[in-house]
Coordinates of C-alpha atoms in Angstrom, one line a residue:
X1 CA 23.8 -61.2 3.7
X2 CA 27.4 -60.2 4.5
X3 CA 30.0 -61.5 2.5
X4 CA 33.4 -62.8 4.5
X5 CA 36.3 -62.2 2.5
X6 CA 39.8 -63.4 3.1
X7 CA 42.1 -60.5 2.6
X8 CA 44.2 -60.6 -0.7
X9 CA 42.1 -63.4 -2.0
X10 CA 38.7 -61.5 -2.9
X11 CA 37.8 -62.0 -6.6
X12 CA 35.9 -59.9 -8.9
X13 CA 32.8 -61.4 -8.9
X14 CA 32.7 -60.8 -5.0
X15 CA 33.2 -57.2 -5.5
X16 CA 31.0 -56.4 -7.9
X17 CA 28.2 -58.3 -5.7
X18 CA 29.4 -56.0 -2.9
X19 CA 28.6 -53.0 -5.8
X20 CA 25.4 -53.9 -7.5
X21 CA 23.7 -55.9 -4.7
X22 CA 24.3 -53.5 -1.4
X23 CA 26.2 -56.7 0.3
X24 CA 28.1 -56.0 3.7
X25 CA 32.0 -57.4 4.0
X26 CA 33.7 -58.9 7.0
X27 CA 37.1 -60.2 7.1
X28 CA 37.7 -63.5 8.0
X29 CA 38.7 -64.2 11.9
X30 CA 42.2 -65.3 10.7
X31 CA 42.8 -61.7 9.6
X32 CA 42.8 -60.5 13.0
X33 CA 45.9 -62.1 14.8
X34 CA 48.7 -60.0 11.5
X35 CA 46.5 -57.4 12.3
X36 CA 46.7 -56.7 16.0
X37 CA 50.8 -57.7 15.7
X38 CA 50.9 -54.5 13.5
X39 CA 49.0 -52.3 15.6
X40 CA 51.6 -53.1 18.6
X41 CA 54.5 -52.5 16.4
X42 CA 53.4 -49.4 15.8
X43 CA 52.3 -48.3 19.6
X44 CA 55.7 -49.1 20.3
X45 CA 57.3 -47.1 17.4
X46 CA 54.6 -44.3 18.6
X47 CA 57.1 -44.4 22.0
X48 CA 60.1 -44.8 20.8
X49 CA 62.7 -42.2 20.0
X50 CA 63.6 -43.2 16.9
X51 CA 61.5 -40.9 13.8
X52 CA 59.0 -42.8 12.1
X53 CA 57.2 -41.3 9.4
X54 CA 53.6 -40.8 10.3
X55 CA 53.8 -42.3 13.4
X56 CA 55.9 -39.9 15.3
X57 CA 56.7 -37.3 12.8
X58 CA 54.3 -34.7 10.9
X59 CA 53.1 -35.5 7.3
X60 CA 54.4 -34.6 3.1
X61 CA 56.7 -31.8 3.9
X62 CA 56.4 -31.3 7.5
X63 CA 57.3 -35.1 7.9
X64 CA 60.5 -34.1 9.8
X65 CA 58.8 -32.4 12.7
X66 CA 58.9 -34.9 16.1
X67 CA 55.3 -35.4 17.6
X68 CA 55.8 -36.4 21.1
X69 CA 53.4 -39.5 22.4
X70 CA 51.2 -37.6 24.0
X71 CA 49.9 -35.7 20.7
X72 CA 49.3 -39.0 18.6
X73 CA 46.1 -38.8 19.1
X74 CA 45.5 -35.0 18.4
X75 CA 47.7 -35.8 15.1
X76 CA 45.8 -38.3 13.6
X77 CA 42.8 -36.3 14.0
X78 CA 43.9 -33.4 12.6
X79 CA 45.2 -34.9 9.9
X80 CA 41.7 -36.2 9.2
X81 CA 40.0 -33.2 9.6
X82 CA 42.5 -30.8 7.5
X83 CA 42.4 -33.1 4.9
X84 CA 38.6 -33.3 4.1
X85 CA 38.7 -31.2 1.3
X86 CA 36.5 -32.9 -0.7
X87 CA 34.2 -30.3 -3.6
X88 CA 31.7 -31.9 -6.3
X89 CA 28.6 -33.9 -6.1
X90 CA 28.8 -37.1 -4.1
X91 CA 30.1 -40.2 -4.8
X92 CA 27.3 -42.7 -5.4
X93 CA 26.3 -45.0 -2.6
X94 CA 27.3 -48.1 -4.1
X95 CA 30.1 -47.1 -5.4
X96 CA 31.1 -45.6 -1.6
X97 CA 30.3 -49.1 0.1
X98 CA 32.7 -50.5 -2.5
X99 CA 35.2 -48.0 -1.3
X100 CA 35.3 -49.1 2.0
X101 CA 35.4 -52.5 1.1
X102 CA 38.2 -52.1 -0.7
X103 CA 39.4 -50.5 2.5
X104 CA 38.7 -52.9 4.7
X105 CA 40.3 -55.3 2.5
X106 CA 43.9 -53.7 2.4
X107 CA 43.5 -52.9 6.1
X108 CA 42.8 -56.7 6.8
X109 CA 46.5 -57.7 5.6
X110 CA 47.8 -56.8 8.7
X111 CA 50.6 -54.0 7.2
X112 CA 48.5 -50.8 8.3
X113 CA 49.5 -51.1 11.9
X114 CA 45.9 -50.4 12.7
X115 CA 43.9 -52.1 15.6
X116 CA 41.0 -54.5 14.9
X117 CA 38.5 -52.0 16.3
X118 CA 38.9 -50.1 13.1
X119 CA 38.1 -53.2 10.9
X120 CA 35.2 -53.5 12.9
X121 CA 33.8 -50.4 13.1
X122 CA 34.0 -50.1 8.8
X123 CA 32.0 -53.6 9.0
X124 CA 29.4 -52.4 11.3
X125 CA 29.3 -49.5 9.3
X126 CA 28.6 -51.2 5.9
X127 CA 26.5 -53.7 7.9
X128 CA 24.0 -51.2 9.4
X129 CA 24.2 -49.1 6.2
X130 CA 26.1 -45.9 7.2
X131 CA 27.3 -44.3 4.1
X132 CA 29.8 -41.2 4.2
X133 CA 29.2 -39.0 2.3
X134 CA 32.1 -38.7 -0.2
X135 CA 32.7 -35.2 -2.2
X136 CA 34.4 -37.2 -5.6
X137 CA 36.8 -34.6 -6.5
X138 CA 39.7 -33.5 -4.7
X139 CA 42.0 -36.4 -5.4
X140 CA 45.0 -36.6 -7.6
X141 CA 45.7 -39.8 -7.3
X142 CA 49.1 -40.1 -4.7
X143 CA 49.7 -39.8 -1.7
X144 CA 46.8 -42.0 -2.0
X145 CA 42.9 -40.9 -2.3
X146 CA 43.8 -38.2 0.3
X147 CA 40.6 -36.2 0.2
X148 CA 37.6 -38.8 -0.7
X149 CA 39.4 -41.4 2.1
X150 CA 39.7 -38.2 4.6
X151 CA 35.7 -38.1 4.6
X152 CA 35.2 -41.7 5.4
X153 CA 37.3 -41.5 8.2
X154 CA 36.0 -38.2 9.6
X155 CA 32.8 -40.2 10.0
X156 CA 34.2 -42.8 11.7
X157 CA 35.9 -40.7 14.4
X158 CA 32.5 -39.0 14.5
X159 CA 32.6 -35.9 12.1
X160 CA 32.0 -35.4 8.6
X161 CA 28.2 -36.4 7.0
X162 CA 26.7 -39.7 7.0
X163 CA 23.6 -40.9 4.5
X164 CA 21.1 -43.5 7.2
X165 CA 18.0 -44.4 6.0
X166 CA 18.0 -42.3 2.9
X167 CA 18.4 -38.8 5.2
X168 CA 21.9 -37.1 5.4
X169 CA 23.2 -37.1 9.3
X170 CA 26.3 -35.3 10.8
X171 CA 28.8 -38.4 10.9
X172 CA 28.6 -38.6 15.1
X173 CA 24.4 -38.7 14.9
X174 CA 24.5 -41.3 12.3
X175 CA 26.9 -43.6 13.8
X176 CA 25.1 -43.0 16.9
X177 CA 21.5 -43.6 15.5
X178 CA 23.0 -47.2 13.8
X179 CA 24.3 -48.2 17.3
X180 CA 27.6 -47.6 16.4
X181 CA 30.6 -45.8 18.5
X182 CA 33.0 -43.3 16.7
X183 CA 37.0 -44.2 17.1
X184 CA 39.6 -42.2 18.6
X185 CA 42.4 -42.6 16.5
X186 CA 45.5 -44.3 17.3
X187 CA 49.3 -44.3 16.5
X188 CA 49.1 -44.3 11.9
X189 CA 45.3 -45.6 12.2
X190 CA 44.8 -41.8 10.6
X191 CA 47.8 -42.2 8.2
X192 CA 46.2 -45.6 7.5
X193 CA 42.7 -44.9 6.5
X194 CA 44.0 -42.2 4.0
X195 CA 46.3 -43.2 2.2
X196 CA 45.2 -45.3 -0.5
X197 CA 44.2 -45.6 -3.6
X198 CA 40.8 -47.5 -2.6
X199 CA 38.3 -44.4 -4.0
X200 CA 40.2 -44.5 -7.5
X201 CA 40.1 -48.4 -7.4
X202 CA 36.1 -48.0 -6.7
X203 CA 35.4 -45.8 -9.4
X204 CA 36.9 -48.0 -12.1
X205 CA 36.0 -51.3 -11.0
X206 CA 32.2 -50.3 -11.1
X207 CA 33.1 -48.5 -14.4
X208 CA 34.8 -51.9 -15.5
X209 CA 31.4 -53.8 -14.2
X210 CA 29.2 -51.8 -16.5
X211 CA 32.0 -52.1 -19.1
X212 CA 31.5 -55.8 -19.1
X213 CA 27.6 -55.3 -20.0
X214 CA 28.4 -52.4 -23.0
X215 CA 31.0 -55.0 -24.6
X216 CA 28.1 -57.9 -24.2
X217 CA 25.1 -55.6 -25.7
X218 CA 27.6 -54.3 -28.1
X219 CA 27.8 -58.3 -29.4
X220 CA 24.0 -58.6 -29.8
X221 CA 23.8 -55.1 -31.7
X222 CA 26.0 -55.8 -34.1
X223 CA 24.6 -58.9 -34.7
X224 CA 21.0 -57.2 -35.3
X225 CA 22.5 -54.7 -37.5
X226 CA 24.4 -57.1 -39.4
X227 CA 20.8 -58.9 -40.1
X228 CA 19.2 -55.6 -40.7
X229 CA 21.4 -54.6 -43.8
X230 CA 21.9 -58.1 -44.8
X231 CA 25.0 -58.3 -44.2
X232 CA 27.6 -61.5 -44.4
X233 CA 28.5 -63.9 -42.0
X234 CA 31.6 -64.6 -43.5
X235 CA 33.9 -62.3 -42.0
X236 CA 32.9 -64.3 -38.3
X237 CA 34.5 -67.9 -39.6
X238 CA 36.2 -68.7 -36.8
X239 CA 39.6 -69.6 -39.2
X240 CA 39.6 -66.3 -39.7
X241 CA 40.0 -64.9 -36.0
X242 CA 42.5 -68.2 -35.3
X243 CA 44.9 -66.9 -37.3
X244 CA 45.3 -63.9 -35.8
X245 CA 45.2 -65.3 -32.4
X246 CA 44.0 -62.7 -30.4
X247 CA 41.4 -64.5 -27.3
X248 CA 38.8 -61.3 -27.4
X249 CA 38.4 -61.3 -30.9
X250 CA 37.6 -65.1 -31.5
X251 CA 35.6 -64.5 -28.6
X252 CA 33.4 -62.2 -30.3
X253 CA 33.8 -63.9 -33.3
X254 CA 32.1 -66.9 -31.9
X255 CA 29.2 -65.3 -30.0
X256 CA 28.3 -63.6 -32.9
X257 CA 27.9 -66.7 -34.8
X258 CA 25.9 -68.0 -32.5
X259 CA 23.7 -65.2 -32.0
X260 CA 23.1 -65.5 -36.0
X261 CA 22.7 -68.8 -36.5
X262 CA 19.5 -69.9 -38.0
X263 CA 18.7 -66.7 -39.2
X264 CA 16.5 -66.4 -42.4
X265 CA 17.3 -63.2 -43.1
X266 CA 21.3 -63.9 -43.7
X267 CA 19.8 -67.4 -45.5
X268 CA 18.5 -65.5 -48.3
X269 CA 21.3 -63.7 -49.8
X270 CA 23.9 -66.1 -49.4
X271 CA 23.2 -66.6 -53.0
X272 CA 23.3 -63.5 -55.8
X273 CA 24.1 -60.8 -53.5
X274 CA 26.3 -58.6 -55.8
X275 CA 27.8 -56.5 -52.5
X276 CA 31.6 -58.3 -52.5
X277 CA 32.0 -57.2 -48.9
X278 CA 30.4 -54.7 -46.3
X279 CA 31.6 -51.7 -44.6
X280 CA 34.0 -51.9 -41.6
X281 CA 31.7 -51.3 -38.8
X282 CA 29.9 -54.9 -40.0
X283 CA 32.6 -56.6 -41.3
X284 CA 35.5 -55.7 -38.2
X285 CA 33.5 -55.9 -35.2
X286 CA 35.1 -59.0 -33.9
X287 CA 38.6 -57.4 -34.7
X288 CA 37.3 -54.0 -32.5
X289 CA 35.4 -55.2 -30.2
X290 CA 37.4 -58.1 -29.3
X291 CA 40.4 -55.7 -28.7
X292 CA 38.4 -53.8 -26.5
X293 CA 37.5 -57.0 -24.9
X294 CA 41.3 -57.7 -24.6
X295 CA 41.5 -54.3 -23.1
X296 CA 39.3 -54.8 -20.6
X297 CA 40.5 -57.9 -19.5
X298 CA 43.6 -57.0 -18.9
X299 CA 42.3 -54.0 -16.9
X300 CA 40.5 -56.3 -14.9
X301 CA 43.2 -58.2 -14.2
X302 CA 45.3 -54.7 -12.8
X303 CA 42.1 -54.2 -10.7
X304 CA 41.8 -57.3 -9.0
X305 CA 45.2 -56.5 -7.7
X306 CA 44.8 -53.6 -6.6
X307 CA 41.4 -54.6 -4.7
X308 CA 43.3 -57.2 -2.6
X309 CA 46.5 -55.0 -1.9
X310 CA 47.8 -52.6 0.7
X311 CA 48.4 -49.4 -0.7
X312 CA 49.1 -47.0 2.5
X313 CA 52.6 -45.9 4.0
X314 CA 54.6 -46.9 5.7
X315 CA 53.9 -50.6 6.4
X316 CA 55.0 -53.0 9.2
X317 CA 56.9 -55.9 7.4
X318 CA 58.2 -58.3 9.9
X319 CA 59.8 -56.6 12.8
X320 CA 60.0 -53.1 11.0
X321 CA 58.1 -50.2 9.4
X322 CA 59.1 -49.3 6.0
X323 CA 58.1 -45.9 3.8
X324 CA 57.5 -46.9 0.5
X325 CA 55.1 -45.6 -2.1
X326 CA 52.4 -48.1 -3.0
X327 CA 49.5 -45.3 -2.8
X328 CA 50.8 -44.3 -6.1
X329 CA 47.5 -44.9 -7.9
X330 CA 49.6 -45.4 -11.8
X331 CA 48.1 -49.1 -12.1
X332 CA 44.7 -48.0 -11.4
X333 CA 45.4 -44.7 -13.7
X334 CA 46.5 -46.8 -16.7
X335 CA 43.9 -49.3 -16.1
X336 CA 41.0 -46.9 -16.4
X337 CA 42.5 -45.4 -19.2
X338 CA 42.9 -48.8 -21.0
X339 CA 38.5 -49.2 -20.2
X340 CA 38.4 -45.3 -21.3
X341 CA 39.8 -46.5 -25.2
X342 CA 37.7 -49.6 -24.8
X343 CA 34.5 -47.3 -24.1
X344 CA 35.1 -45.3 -26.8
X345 CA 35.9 -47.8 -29.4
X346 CA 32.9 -50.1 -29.2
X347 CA 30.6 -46.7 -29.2
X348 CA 32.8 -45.5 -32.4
X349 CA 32.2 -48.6 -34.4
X350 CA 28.5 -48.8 -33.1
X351 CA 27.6 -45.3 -34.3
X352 CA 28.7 -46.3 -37.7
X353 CA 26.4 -48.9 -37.7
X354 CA 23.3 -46.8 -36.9
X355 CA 24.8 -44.1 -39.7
X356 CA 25.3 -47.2 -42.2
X357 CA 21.5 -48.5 -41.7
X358 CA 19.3 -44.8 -41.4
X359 CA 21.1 -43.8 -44.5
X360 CA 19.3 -45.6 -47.9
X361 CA 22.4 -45.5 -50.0
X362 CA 24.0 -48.1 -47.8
X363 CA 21.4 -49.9 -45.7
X364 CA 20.7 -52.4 -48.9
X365 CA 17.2 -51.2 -49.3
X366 CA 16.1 -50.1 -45.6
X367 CA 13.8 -47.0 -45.8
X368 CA 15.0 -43.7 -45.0
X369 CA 16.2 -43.3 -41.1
X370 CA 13.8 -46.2 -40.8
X371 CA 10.3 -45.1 -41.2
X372 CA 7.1 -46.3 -43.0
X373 CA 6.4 -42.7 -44.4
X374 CA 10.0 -40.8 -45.1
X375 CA 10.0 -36.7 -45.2
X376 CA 6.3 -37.0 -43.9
X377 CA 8.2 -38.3 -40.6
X378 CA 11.8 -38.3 -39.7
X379 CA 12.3 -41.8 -38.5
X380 CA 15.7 -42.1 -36.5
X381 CA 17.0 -39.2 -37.6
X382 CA 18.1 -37.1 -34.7
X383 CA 18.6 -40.5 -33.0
X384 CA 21.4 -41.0 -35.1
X385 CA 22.8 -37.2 -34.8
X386 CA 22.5 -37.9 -30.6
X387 CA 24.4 -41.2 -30.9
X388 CA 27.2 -38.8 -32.9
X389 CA 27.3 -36.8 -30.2
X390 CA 28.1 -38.8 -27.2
X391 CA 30.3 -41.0 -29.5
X392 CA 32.6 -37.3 -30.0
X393 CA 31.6 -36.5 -26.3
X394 CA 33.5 -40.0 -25.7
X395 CA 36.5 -39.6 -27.6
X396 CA 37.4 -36.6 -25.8
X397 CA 36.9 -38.1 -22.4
X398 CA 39.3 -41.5 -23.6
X399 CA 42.1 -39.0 -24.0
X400 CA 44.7 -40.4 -21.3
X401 CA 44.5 -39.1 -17.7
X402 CA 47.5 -40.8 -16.5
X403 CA 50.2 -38.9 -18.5
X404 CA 48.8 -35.7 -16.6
X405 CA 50.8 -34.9 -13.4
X406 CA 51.4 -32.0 -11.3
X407 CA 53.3 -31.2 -8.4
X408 CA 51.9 -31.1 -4.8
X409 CA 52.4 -30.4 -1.3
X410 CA 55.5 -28.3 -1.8
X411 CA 57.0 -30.7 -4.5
X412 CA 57.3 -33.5 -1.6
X413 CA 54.5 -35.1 -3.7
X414 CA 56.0 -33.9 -7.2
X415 CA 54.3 -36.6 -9.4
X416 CA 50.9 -37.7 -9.4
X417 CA 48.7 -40.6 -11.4
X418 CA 45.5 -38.6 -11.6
X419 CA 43.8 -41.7 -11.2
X420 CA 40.6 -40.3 -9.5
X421 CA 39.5 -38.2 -12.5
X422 CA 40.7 -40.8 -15.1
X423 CA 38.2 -43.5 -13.2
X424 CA 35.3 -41.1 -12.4
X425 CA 35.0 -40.2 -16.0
X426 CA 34.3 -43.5 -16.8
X427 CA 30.8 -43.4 -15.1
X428 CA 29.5 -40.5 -17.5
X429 CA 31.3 -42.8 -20.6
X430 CA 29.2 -45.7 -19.7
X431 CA 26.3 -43.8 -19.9
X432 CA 26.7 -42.2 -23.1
X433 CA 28.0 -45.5 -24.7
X434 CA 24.4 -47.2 -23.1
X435 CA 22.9 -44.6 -24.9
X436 CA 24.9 -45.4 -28.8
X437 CA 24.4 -49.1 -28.2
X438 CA 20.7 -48.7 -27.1
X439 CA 19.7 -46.5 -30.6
X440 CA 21.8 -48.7 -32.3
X441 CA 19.3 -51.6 -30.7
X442 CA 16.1 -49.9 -31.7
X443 CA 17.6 -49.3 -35.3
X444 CA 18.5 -53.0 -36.1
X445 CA 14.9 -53.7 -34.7
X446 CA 13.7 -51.8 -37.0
X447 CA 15.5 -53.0 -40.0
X448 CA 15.0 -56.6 -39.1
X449 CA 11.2 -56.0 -38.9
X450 CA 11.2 -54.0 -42.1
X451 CA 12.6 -57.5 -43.7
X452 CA 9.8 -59.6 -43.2
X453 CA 8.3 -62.1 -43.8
X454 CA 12.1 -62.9 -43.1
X455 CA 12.9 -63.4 -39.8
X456 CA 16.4 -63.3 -37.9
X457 CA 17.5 -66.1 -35.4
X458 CA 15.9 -67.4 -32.6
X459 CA 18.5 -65.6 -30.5
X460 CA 18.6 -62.4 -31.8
X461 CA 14.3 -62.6 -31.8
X462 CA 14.5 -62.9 -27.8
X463 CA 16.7 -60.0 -28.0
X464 CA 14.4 -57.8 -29.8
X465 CA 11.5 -59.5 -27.7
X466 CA 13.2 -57.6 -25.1
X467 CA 13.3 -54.4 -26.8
X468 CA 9.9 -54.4 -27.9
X469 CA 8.3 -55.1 -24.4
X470 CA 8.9 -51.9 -23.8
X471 CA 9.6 -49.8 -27.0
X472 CA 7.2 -50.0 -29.5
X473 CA 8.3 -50.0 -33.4
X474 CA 8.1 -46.7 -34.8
X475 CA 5.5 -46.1 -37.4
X476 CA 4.3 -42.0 -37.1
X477 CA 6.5 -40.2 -35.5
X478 CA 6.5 -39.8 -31.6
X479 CA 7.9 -38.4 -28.4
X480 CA 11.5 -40.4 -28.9
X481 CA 13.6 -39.1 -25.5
X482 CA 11.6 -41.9 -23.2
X483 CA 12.6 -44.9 -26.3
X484 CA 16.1 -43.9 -25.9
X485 CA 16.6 -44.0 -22.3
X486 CA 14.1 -47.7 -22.0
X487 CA 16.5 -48.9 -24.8
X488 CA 19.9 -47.5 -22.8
X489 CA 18.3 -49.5 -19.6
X490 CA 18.3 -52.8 -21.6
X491 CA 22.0 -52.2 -22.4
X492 CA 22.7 -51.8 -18.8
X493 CA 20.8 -54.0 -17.5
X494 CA 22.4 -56.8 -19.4
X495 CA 18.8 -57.5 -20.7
X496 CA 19.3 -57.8 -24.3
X497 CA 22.6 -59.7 -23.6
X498 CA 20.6 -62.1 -21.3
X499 CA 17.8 -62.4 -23.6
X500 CA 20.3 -63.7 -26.3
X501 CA 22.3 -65.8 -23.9
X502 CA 25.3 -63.8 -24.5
X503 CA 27.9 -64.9 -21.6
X504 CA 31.0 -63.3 -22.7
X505 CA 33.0 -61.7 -20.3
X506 CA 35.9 -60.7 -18.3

């Protein structure tokens, strides 16, 4: 199914269909009138005598050498092709086809002074499944996503490498193979398909779409752990979270108490338990997690915007075309940033929690690290030391990206938003916080079980339902590697949040 988007208007929920599903995007016919007026704007600044940078002039520093008409052509190609500089592994597929997109979507606003044939050859493209193949580092963040955005367009003028079929293809024989036609580039169509900050956008919005997952499992683990050391409910009144007024913490607040509703297990110490109050990591996850919530909202928010806008340079606005500097990537660099302290907080509080209910001094009567037959086995153990691990691992990745700059390109380009990095980082978080939030699962499973004949709430039962069709309990020790990764595929998955009917989200 191909989505047809409007450009400027696309929404989240659009994009991260475009992500998770393999959609196709095609702008909307009335994009293509604003776009074609560009294009002619800048065919005729191409002939003109007046310097316009990009379109008759060189690029960064060289920007004030004259290219005459007849090497427009041979400019925007060499600029594609000495500017694929791409190193590293490659970008994932999904999270390319979001890319271009994203690409397609700034292009479709009509300020790129590209022609429509370049619109339509990065929809047949994502409609027939031809993936560049995008080396993720490289990219500083401004002028644009130089490097990653260079590779898409070499395979569009017929270079580069192309993934078709699930087999890697010079860029020309998988183009050629789909029943597409490479481009020769125009007057800025070069100019225009690098310069952006649509590879950086890419990264953290799929980072920002497993974010919303972690924050939703996070809800439903804390509510089993809260049940497995017997915790109180108290602490989730909603008068509480009012009077502080923040929207992601009552937001937690309330799924949590509806999560434990009904549950026998908090029932039977409401009366005579001589605890006054519990640790932090129970009592304060609304207060944590809901900031992190907040957090991620408002990075969403910055995202969306970015997804919709034109980020190359110069534009055409009205009858001229204006240099400006909107493929500084600082939004998107703050943004993931803001998801990096959000990632790293709800793993921080959640490794508490699984330290707070392996350990028998504080779990209210849970057996050590969770098995039947302590020092005999080692229950959860070296689960717990593992989820320590990635939560450290995570705190040093949160630390900020966007306060790093450097100069480039003979200090024309003298400060950067290191955007890229700060948004690819955010993949290898996700994963390590699935991890935290999936031993944390298994542990509360364990201590809620280890409390029967009580049982928890219906809720919070379908969630461990979940988790048990395919982890077992753990009686003897076993193999444990394969229970952590099942448990860190319900986390994101969004099958323990679904299981509960946890709908919070961005």
């Amino acid at each position: 199914m191909t989505l047809v988007r409007e450009p400027g208007a696309t929404g989240l929920a659009v994009l991260a269909e475009i992500w998770r599903e393999g959609r196709a995007a095609q702008l909307s016919l009335e994009a293509r009138g604003p776009v074609e007026a560009s294009a002619a704007r800048v065919r005729a600044a191409a002939q003109g005598e007046v310097p316009v940078y990009g379109i008759n002039t060189g690029f960064g520093k060289l920007a004030s050498v004259r290219i005459s008409p007849a090497d427009t052509e041979t400019l925007q190609r060499n600029l594609i092709l000495s500017h694929c500089c791409g190193v590293g592994e490659a970008l994932e597929p999904a999270t390319t086809r979001l890319m271009m997109a994203l690409k397609l979507l700034s292009l479709g606003r009509g300020a790129s002074g590209v022609r429509w044939e370049i619109c339509a050859l990065i929809e047949g493209m994502l409609a027939r499944s031809v993936t560049p193949v995008i080396p993720a580092q490289g990219s500083v963040g401004a002028s644009g996503d130089l490097a990653p955005l260079a590779h898409l367009a070499a395979v569009m003028i017929g270079e580069g490498v192309a993934e078709l079929d699930g087999e890697r293809l010079p860029g020309g024989a998988a183009l050629a193979r789909a029943g597409l036609s490479p481009v020769v580039l125009g007057p800025k169509e070069g100019l225009a398909l690098i310069n952006g900050t649509q590879f950086s956008t890419a990264c953290a919005l799929a980072a920002l779409f497993e974010a919303e997952r972690m924050l939703r499992a996070a809800i439903v683990t804390a509510s089993l752990s809260t049940d497995a050391i017997m915790g109180s409910t108290q602490p989730l009144e909603a008068e509480i979270h009012a009077l502080r007024g923040h929207a992601g913490q009552i937001d937690v607040a309330a799924a949590m108490r509806a999560l434990m509703a009904g549950s026998a297990i908090r029932e039977s110490h409401r009366e005579g338990d001589t605890r006054v109050q519990d640790p932090y990591c129970i009592r304060c996850q609304p207060q944590v997690a809901g900031a992190a919530l907040d957090l991620l909202r408002f990075a969403a928010r910055t995202l969306e915007i970015e997804a919709n806008a034109v980020t190359d340079n110069p534009l055409v606005i009205g009858a001229g075309i204006i240099s400006g500097g909107n493929f500084h990537a600082e939004p998107v660099a703050f943004a993931a940033d803001q998801i990096a302290l959000a990632l790293a907080e709800i793993g921080a509080i959640a490794q508490r929690r699984v330290a707070l209910m392996v350990d028998p001094t504080l779990s209210f009567d849970l057996p050590p690290f969770l098995t039947p037959a302590p020092g005999l086995n080692s229950g959860f153990m070296i689960a717990e030391v593992t989820t320590a691990a990635l939560m450290s691992e995570n705190k040093h990745l949160a630390n900020p990206c966007s306060t790093d700059s450097t100069p480039t390109s003979a200090n024309q380009e003298d400060h950067v938003s290191m955007a890229a990095h700060g948004a690819r980082r955010l993949g290898r978080m996700n994963a390590n916080l699935a991890v935290i939030l999936g031993v944390e699962a298994l542990c509360a499973a364990q201590g809620v079980e280890a409390r029967a004949p009580l049982v928890t709430s219906a809720p919070l039962r379908a969630a461990m339902g979940a988790l048990r069709a395919v982890v077992p309990a753990l009686g003897a020790d076993r193999y444990m590697a394969p229970d952590l990764e099942a448990a860190a595929g319900l986390v994101r998955n969004d099958a323990l949040a679904r299981a509960a009917g946890v709908e919070v989200g961005l």
